[in-house]
CSV table of C-alpha atoms and ligand atoms in Angstrom, one decimal:
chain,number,residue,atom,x,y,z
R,1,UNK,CA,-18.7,33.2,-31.1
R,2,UNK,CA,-17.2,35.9,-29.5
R,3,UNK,CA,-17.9,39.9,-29.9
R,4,UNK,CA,-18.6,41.3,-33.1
R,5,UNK,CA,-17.3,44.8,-32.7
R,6,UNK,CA,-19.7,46.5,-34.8
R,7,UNK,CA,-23.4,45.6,-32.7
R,8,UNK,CA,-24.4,44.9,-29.3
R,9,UNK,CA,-25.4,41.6,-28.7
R,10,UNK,CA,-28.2,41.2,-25.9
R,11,UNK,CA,-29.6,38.0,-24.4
R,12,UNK,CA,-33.2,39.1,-23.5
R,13,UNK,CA,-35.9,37.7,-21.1
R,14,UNK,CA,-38.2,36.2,-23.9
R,15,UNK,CA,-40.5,34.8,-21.6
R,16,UNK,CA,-41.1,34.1,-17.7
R,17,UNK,CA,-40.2,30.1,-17.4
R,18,UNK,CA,-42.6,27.9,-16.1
R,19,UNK,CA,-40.0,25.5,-13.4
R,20,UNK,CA,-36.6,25.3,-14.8
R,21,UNK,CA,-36.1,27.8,-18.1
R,22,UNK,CA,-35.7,26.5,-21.6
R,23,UNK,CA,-33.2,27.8,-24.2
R,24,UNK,CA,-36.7,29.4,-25.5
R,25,UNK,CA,-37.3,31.8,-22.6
R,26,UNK,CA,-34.1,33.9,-23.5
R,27,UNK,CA,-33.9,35.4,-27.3
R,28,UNK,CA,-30.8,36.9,-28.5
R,29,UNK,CA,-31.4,40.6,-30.6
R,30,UNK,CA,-29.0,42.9,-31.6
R,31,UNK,CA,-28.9,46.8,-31.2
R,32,UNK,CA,-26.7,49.3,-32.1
R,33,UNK,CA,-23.6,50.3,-29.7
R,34,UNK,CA,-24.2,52.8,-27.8
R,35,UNK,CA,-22.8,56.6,-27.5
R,36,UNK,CA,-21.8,57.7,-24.1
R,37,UNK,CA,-23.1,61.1,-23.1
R,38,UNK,CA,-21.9,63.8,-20.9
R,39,UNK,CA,-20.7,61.6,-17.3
R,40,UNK,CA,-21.1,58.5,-19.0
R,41,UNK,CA,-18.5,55.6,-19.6
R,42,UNK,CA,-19.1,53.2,-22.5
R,43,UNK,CA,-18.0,49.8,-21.3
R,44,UNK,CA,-17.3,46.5,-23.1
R,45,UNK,CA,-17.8,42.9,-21.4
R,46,UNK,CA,-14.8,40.8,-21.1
R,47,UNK,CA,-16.9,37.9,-18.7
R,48,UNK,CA,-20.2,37.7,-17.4
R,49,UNK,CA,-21.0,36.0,-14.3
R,50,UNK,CA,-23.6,33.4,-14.0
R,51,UNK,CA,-25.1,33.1,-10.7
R,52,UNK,CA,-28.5,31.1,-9.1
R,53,UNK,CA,-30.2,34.2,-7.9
R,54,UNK,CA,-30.8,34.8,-12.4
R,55,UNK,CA,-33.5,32.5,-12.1
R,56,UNK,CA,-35.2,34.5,-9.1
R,57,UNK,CA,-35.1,37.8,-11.6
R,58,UNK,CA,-36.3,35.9,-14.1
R,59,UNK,CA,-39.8,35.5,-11.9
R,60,UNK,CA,-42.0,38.7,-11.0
R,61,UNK,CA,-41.0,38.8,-7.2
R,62,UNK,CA,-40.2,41.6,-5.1
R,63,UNK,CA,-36.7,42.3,-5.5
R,64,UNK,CA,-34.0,41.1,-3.1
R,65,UNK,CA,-31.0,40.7,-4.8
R,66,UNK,CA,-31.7,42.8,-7.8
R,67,UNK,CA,-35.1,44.0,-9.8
R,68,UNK,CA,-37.0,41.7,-11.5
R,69,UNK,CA,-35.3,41.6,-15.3
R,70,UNK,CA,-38.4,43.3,-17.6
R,71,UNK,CA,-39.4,41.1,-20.5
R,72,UNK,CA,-37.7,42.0,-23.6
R,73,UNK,CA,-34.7,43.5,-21.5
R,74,UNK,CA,-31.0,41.8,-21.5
R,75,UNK,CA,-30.9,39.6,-18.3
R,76,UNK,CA,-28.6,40.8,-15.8
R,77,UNK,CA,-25.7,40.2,-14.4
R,78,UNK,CA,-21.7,41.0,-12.8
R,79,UNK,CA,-19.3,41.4,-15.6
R,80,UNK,CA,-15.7,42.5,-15.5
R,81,UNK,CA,-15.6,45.2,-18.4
R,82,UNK,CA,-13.0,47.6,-20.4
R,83,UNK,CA,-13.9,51.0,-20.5
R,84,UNK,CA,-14.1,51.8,-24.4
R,85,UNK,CA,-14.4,55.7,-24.5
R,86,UNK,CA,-15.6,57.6,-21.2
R,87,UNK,CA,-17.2,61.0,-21.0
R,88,UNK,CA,-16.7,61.2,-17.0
R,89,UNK,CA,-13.9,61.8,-14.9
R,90,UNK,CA,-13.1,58.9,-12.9
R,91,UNK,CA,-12.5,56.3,-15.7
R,92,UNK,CA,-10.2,56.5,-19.1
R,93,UNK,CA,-10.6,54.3,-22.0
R,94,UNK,CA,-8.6,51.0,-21.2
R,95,UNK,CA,-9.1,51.1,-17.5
R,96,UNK,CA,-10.3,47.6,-16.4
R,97,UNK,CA,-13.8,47.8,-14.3
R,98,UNK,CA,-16.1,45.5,-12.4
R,99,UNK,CA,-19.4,46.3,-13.8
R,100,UNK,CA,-23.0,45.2,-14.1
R,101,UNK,CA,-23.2,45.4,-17.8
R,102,UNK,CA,-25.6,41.9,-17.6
R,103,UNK,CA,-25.8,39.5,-20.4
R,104,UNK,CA,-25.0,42.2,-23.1
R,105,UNK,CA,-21.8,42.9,-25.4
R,106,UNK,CA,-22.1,46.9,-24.7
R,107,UNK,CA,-23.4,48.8,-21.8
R,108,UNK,CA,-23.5,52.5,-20.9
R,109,UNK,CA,-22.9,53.3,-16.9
R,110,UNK,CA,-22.6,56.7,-15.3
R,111,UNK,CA,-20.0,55.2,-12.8
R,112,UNK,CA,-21.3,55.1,-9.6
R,113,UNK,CA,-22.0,51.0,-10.0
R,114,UNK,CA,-17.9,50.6,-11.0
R,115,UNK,CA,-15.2,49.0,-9.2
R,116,UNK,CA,-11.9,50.0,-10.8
R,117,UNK,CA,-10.0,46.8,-10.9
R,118,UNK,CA,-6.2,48.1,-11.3
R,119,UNK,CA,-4.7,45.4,-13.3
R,120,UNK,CA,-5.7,41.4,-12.4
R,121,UNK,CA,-3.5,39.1,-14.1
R,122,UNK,CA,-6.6,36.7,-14.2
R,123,UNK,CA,-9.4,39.5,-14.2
R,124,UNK,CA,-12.2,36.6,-14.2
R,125,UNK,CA,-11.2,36.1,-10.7
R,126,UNK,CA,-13.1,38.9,-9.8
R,127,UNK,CA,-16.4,37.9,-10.4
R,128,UNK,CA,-15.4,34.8,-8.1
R,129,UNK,CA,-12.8,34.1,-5.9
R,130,UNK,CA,-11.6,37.5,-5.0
R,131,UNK,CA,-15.4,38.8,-6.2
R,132,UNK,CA,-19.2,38.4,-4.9
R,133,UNK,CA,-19.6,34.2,-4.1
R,134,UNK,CA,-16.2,34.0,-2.6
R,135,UNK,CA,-17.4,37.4,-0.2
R,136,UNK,CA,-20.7,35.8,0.9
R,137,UNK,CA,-18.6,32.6,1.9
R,138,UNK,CA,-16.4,34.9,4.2
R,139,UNK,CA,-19.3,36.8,5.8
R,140,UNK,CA,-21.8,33.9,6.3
R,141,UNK,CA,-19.0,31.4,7.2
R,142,UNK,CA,-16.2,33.2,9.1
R,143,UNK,CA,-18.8,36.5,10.6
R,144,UNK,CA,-21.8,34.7,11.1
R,145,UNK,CA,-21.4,30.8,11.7
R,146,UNK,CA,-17.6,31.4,13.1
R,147,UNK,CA,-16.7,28.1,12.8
R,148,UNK,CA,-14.1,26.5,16.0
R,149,UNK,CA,-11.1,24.5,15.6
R,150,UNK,CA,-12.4,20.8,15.3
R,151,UNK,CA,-16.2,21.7,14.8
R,152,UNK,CA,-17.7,20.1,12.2
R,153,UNK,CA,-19.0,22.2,9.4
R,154,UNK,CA,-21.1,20.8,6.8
R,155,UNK,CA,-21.5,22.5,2.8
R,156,UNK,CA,-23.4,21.3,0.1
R,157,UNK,CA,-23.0,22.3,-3.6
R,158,UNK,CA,-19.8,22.2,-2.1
R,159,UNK,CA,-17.1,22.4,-5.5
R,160,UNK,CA,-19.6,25.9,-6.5
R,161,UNK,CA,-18.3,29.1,-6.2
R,162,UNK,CA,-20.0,30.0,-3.0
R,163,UNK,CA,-19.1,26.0,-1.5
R,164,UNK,CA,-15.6,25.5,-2.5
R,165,UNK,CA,-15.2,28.9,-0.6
R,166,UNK,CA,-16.9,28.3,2.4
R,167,UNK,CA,-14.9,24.5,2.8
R,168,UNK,CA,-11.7,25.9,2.6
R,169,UNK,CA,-12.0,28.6,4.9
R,170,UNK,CA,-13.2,26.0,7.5
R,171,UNK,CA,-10.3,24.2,6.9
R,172,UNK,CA,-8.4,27.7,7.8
R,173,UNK,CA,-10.1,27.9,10.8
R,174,UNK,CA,-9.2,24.6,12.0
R,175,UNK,CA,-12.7,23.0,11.6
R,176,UNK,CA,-13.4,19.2,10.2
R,177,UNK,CA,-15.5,19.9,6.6
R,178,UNK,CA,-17.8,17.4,5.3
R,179,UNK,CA,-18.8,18.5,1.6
R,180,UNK,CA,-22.3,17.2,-0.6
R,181,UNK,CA,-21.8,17.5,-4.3
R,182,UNK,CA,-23.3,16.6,-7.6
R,183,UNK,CA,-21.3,13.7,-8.0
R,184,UNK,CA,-18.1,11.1,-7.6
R,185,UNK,CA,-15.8,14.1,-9.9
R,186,UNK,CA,-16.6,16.3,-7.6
R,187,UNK,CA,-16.5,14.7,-4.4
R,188,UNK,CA,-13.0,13.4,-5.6
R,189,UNK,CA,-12.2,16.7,-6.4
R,190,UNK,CA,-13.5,18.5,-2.8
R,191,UNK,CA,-11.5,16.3,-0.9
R,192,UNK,CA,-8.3,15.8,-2.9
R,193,UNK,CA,-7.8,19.3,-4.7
R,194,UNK,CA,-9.8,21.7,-2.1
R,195,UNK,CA,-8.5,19.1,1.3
R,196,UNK,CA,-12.4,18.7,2.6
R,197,UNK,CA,-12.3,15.3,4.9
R,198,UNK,CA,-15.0,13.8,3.2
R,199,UNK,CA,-17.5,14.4,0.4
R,200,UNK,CA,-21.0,13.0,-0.1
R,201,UNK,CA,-23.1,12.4,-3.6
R,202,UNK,CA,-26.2,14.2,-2.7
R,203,UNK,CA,-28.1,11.7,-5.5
R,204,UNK,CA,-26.8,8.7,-3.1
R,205,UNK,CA,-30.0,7.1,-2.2
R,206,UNK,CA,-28.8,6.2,1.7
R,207,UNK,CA,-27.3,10.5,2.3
R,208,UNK,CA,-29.0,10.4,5.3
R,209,UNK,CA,-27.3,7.5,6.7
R,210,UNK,CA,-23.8,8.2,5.0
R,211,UNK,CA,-23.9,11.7,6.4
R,212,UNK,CA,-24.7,10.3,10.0
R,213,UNK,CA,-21.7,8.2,9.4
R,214,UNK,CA,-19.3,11.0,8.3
R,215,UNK,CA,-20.4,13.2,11.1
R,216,UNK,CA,-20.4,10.8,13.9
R,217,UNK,CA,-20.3,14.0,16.5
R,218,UNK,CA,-23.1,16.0,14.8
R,219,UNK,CA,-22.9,19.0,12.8
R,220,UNK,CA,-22.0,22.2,14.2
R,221,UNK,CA,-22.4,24.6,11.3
R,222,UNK,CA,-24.6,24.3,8.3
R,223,UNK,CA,-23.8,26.3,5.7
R,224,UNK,CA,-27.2,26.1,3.5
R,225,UNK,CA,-26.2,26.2,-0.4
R,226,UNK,CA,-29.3,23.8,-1.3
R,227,UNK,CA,-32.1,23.5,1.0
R,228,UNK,CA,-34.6,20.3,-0.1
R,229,UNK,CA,-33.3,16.6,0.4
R,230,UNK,CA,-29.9,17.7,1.7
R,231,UNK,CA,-31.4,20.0,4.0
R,232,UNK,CA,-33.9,17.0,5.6
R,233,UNK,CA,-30.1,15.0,5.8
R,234,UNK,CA,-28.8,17.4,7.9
R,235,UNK,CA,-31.6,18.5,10.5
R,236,UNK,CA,-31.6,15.3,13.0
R,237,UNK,CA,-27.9,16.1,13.1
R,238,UNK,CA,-27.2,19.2,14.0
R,239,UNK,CA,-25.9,19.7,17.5
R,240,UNK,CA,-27.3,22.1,20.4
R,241,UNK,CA,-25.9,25.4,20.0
R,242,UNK,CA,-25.9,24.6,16.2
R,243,UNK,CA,-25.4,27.5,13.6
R,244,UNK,CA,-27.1,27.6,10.0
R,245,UNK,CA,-26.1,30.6,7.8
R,246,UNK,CA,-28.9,30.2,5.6
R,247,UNK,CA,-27.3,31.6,2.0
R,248,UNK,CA,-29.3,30.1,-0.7
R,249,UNK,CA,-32.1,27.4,-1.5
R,250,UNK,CA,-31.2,26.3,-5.3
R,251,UNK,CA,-33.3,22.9,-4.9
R,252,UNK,CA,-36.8,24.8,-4.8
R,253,UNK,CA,-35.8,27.6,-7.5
R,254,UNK,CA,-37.5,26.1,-10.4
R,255,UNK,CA,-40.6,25.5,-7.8
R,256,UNK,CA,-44.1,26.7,-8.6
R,257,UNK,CA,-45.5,25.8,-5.9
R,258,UNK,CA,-45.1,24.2,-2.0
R,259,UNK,CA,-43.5,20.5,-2.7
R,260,UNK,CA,-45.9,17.8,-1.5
R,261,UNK,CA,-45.3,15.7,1.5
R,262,UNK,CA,-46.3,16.1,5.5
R,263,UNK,CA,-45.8,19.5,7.0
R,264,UNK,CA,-42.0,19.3,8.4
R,265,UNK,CA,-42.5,22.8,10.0
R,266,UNK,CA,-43.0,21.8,13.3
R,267,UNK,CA,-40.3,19.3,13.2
R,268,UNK,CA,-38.3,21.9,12.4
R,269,UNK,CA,-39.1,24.6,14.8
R,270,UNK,CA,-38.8,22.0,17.4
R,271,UNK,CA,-35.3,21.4,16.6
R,272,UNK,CA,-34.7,25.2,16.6
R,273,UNK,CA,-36.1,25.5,19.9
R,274,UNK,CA,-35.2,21.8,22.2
R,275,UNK,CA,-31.3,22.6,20.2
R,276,UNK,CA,-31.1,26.1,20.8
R,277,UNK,CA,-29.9,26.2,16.7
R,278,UNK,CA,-29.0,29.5,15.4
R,279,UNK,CA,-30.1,30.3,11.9
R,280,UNK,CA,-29.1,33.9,9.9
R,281,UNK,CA,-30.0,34.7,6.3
R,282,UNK,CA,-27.6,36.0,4.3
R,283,UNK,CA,-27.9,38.3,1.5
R,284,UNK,CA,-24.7,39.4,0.7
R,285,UNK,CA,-25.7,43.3,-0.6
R,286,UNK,CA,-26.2,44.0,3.2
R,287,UNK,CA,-22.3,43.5,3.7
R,288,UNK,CA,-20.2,45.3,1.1
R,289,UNK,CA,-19.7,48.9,2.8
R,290,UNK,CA,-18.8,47.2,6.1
R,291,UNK,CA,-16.4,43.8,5.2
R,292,UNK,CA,-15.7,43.9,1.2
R,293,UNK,CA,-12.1,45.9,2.2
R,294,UNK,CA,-11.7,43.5,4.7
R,295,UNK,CA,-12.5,40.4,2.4
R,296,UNK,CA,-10.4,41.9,-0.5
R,297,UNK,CA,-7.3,42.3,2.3
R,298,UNK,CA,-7.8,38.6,3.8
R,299,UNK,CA,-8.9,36.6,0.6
R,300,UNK,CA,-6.5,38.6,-1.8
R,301,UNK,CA,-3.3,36.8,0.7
R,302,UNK,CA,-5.2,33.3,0.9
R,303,UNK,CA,-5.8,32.9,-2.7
R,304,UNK,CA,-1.9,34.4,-3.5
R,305,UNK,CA,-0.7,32.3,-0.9
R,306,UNK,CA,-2.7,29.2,-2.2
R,307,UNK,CA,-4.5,28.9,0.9
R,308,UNK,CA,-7.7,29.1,-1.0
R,309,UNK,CA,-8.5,28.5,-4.5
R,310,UNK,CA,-11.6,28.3,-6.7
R,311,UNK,CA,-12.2,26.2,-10.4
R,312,UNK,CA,-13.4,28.2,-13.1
R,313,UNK,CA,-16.1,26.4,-15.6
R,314,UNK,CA,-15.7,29.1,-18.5
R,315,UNK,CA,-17.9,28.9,-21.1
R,316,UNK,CA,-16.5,30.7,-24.6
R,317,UNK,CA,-19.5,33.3,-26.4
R,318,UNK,CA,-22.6,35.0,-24.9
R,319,UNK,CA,-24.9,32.9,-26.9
R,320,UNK,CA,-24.0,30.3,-25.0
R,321,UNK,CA,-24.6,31.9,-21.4
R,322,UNK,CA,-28.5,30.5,-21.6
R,323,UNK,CA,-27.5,26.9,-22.2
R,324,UNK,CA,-24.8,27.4,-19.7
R,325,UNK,CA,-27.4,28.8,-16.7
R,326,UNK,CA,-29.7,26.1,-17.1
R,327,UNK,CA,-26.9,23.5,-16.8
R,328,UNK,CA,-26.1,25.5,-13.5
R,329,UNK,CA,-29.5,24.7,-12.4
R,330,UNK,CA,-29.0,21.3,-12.9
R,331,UNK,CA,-25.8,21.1,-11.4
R,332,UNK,CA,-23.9,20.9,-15.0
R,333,UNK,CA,-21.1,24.0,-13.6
R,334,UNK,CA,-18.1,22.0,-12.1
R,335,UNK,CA,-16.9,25.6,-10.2
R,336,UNK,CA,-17.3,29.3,-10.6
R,337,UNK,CA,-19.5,29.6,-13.7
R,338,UNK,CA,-18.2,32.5,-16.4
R,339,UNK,CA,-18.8,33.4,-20.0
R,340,UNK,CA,-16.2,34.7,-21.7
R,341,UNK,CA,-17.9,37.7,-23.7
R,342,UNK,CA,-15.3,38.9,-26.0
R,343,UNK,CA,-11.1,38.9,-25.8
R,344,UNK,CA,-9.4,41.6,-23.9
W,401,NDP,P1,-22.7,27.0,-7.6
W,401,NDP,O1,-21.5,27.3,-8.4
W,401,NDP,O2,-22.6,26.2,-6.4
W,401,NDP,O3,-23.7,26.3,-8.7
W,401,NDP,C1,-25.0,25.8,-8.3
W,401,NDP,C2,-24.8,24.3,-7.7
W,401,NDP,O4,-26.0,24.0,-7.0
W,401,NDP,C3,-24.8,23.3,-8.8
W,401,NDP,O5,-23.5,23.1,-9.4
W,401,NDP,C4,-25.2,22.0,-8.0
W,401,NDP,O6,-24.0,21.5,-7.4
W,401,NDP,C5,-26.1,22.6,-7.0
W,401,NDP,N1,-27.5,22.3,-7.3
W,401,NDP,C6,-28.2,22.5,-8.4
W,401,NDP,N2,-29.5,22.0,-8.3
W,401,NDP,C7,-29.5,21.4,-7.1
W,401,NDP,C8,-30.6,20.7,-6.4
W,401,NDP,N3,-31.8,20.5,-7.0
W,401,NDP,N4,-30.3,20.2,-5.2
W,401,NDP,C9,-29.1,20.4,-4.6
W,401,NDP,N5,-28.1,21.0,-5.2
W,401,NDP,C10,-28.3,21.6,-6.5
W,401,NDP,O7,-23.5,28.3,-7.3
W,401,NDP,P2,-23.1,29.4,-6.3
W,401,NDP,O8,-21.9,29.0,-5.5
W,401,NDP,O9,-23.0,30.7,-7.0
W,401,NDP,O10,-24.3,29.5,-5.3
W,401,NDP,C11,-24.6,28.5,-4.3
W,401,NDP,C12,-25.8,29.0,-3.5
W,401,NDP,O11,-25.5,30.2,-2.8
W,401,NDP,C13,-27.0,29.2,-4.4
W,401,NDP,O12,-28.2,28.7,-3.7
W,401,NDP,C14,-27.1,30.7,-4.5
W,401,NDP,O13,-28.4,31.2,-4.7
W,401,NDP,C15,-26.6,31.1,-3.1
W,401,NDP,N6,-26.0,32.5,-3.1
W,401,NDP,C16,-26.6,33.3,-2.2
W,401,NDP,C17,-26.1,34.6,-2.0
W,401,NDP,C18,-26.7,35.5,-1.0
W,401,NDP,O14,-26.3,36.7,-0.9
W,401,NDP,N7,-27.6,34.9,-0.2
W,401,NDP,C19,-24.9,35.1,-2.8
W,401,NDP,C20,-24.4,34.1,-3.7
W,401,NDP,C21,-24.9,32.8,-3.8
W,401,NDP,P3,-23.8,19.9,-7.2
W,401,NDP,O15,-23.9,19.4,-8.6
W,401,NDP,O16,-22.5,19.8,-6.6
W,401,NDP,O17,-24.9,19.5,-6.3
């Protein structure tokens, strides 16, 4: 069901989930809309975005890439938002906003967390290929990793919104791209839609071997998406002088505690060491004063050229966004996960 009009529909932390959430750690409650007051805008959400670090607010950790979300507060979250009445001077009722209204119908914001959007003729694009998962692709791909014609760059979650992204761009760069996806839809779909050489099921029993075999000169650039099995696929690979932009872990997420198994550490930190490998974190907040105008200039030509392009999974009604997170923990999204809140 979309918007109401008349209340503000929140999606609230109900609980702190124990591994992967249930539909029964979010509760939906309604308040009334708010009033903006003097330097405030009153916004209304058109789409939410649904991204992996949620589930790391959901936990009581020290924050990273926002505040852990209180319980009995909306969750939060991107959104690309209207402005419905506005009290400050920068934004008039109408104008088109990217916000941080999170999983919420209604938000108040004095401004100073606003992108004014102009007019998109797909505004959800925003929150993904022109928006936050198609940036930290360009920075941790093209600024960190800078991948060389004919290298061999390696992606898992590789149809997601961060994955598709960093493929592509490869591709641009001249580089050979070997994806890992949830799947034979997807893999189908990286390699014949987004033009990745080859794809790889991440549940196929024999990865290891099948990525040996797809990468018969090693891997020069990991982009890390996943982390867990994939990750221990990828290690005796990489080459000397390899780089790993290190941009999310999603496989240990719903992890309580350290999995079970022999210590890998040294084996890692050998291959760090004997191969000289290069690995950089990447948390994307660093980034936005120094690259997002340069990211908006290059990826705004690529995606209206067709160079680049990213699927949207949208998902209709905010009472649905719980349902739809968890399936994006589980590898349910097939692309950019979106709600759509409410029509323009
Ligand atoms: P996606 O659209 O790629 O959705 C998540 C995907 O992760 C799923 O579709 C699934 O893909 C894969 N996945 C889920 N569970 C597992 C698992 N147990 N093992 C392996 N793969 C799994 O999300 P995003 O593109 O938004 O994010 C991708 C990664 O980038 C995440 O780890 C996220 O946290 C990180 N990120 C980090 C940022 C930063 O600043 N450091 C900024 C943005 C994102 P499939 O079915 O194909 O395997």
């Amino acid at each position: 069901m979309l918007r109401s009009g008349t209340v503000n529909r929140r999606v609230v932390l109900a609980s702190r989930p124990r591994g992967l959430p249930t539909p029964r750690d979010f509760r939906i409650d309604e308040a009334a809309v708010p009033t903006p007051g003097e330097g405030q805008v009153l916004l209304r959400t058109l789409y939410l975005s649904l991204d992996p670090y949620m589930r790391q607010v959901m936990d009581e950790i020290p924050p990273v890439y926002a505040p852990s979300v209180r319980l009995g507060e909306p969750m939060v979250g991107g959104t690309v938002n209207r402005v419905v009445a506005s009290k400050h001077p920068g934004f008039r009722p109408g104008d088109l906003v990217l916000g941080n209204a999170g999983w919420q119908d209604y938000v108040l914001s004095e401004g100073q967390d606003l992108v004014s959007l102009g007019e998109l003729a797909q505004p959800s694009q925003a929150l993904g290929v022109l928006g936050m998962p198609a940036f930290t692709a360009y920075v941790g791909l093209l600024d960190m990793a800078q991948p060389k014609p004919r290298e061999t760059v390696v992606v898992a979650a590789a149809t997601g919104a961060v994955g598709a992204v960093v493929g592509q761009l490869a591709r641009l760069k001249g580089a050979r791209v070997v994806g890992i996806a949830g799947g034979a839809d997807k893999c189908r779909y990286a390699v014949e839609e987004l033009g990745f050489d080859v794809c790889l099921d991440r549940r196929d029993s024999r990865l290891a071997e099948r990525l040996a075999a797809a990468c018969p000169g090693g891997i020069d650039i990991y982009f890390e998406n996943v982390g867990g099995a994939v990750f221990d696929a990828v290690l005796p690979l990489l080459n000397i002088g390899a780089r790993v932009t290190v941009c999310g872990l999603i496989a240990h997420y719903n992890e309580e505690t350290l999995p079970p198994g022999p210590n890998r550490l040294p084996q890692l930190m050998t291959a760090v060491l004997q191969k000289r490998i290069r690995m950089q974190g990447v948390v994307i907040l660093d980034h936005y004063a120094d690259r997002f105008d340069a990211f908006r200039r290059d990826m705004g030509e690529w995606v209206a050229t067709g160079r680049v392009k990213l699927r949207e999974d949208r998902v209709d009604g905010l009472e649905n966004a719980p349902t739809a997170f968890i399936g994006l923990l589980e590898g349910h999204n097939f692309g950019k996960l979106v709600v759509r809140v409410s029509d323009d």
